[in-house]
Phi, psi and omega in degrees: 000161176269145179206158178261109183254143177283129181254157180294134181286129183258343186293139183257349178215162180088189184288133177288131175203094187294137179285159170242153179231129174274114189217165177278130176231166182291141175296155173306151185304145175233136001289161180293148172299160177303146176061034178237164175225145172267118183259126170275112186280125178265316182220148176220147183243154178271157170226160176303330178305322180297321177292315180300323178298314181292334179272359180074021182258014182238144183290151172057041176289131184237122176302144180090356177294142169274118186283172175104138181236345184249138178200147166235153181185197179232155177286123178267322178204158184208139170254015184245143175282352182278335187230145180237156180306131178096347178300137176275129188221161167246150182254127174294126183280350183256150177228144174086018177222109189268295186210350182300136189280320188288320185191170176304148181301321177223104188302324182291347178260358182279130179219164175237139180304144174113000172219137177306138016273002181267130175291142176270182189262356175277065183205163183280335180216154169206148177268129186226137175298143185305328183275353176261019174242148175225150179293132175296120181309139188297334183277358183252145171280171176298321180297311180296318182297322182294340180283349193273316199305295188291308182294321179295318179296315180298315180295321180296316179297319181292312187281315190264302186292307184270319181281340179048044183296141180215170180303134179092346178295152176254118189239134174249129177236099179288153173064048182296143179140324177282168185299311182297315181299318181293317177294322177300317176300310183296319181292316181296318177297318179297333179274357177093016180277159172265118188246134173239151185227163167234156177195164171273354187242124176296325179296319180293322177296317179297319179292324177296319177297321177297333179273357176123355177294148179285327180175186181191168178224162178275126178283357175284340177282124181301336181262020187300322180299317179293320179293322177293317179298319180292317183290320184275325183069016185224163163258161191254130175288329189216132173239128178247107192238131175243010184258312186057221178067207189293340183276356184301321180296325179293320178301316182297319179294332182276358187271151178281160173305134178076014183285168181236132175250116178255124184244124181240358182197175182213050184292339179266359179140143183274350181245139180220152175235129177214163182279106188302321181304336176303328183298315183273326179292331179259001177056047184271157176234131175249128182232135175272144183234119175226097180062219181184180185275169174302319179297317179295325177299313179297318179296320180297314181296320177296321178297315178299318179294317182295315185272358181055042179284135181247116179302146178274119179250120181283316183202152178239131181245124188273116176092149180299336179295344178263008186299318180295329175297319177296320177299322179299318179294318179299317182292329178290333175074020184264357188285153171239090184116188189273154176252124190239137170258122184250177175050041181296329178293342180277353178092219187284324189053230182282111184247142173255006182283000000 
């Protein structure tokens, strides 16, 4: 089968960015282990994590890894009574976390698809345990479905499990445009919350409003916290943040008594300074979010099916040969929604490799 493998970086100066090679690799073992299914991958989506891996900014990067964490496809073969050939499925991107709410049952066994020892989804086939599959919601295409797993799971844990979002809550989602932020917006709106966003792009704010946000402001404006406070007229029960960095103190000041701040990323910087007494005087809770459990994955997919939520897809690239083009868009950071590689079963198609 064809797969996208991470190759050893040869450059001796400049920015590190490891190449990938679309190459033939061995199919998953046959016969399948008990309670497993062979999934024919139709579409796979990118995440910022894939870029960080190629830039060497992610822990335990291993050359030869097949990248990718998101996938939709069909069952090709099964040793499980749960799945039959032709079933449309989504693949859970997390491994080693079953149902415990606070954290994985055994942290040293927790992994995410896309780095060895776990095979990634930028491949034509993968063997998956029966319980790490969920039915692709009937209202979604393969392209839309492939956009859901990693970002949807992270957003669901932040909004529902940890944030306990409910109707009437006031929610702030900084940096709208990425996959997790967009799903957080869609999930919170579906739950009846009032959602406000920030972005550097007026177009992204407008698109967020079209998806149900009440409004938004540009974080490029030095006065954005005051303008957001004036426009919204509220303090926030819940903040879902993937930026961190210098704005973290502003989020804390904008929060309501007893509010929750869920942090899933640090694209604006890994270090922050804030006035610590705000935490106790406002009775705030800060929670870290890294993926979610197998149980949360199943709950998330069922929630998407029930609410008929449609993932936002920015662009679709046909064939694994266009994978580097998708990476270029991700690195530019201009996308509003997910980047999807489709027609993976067709091979390379138009390749620039």
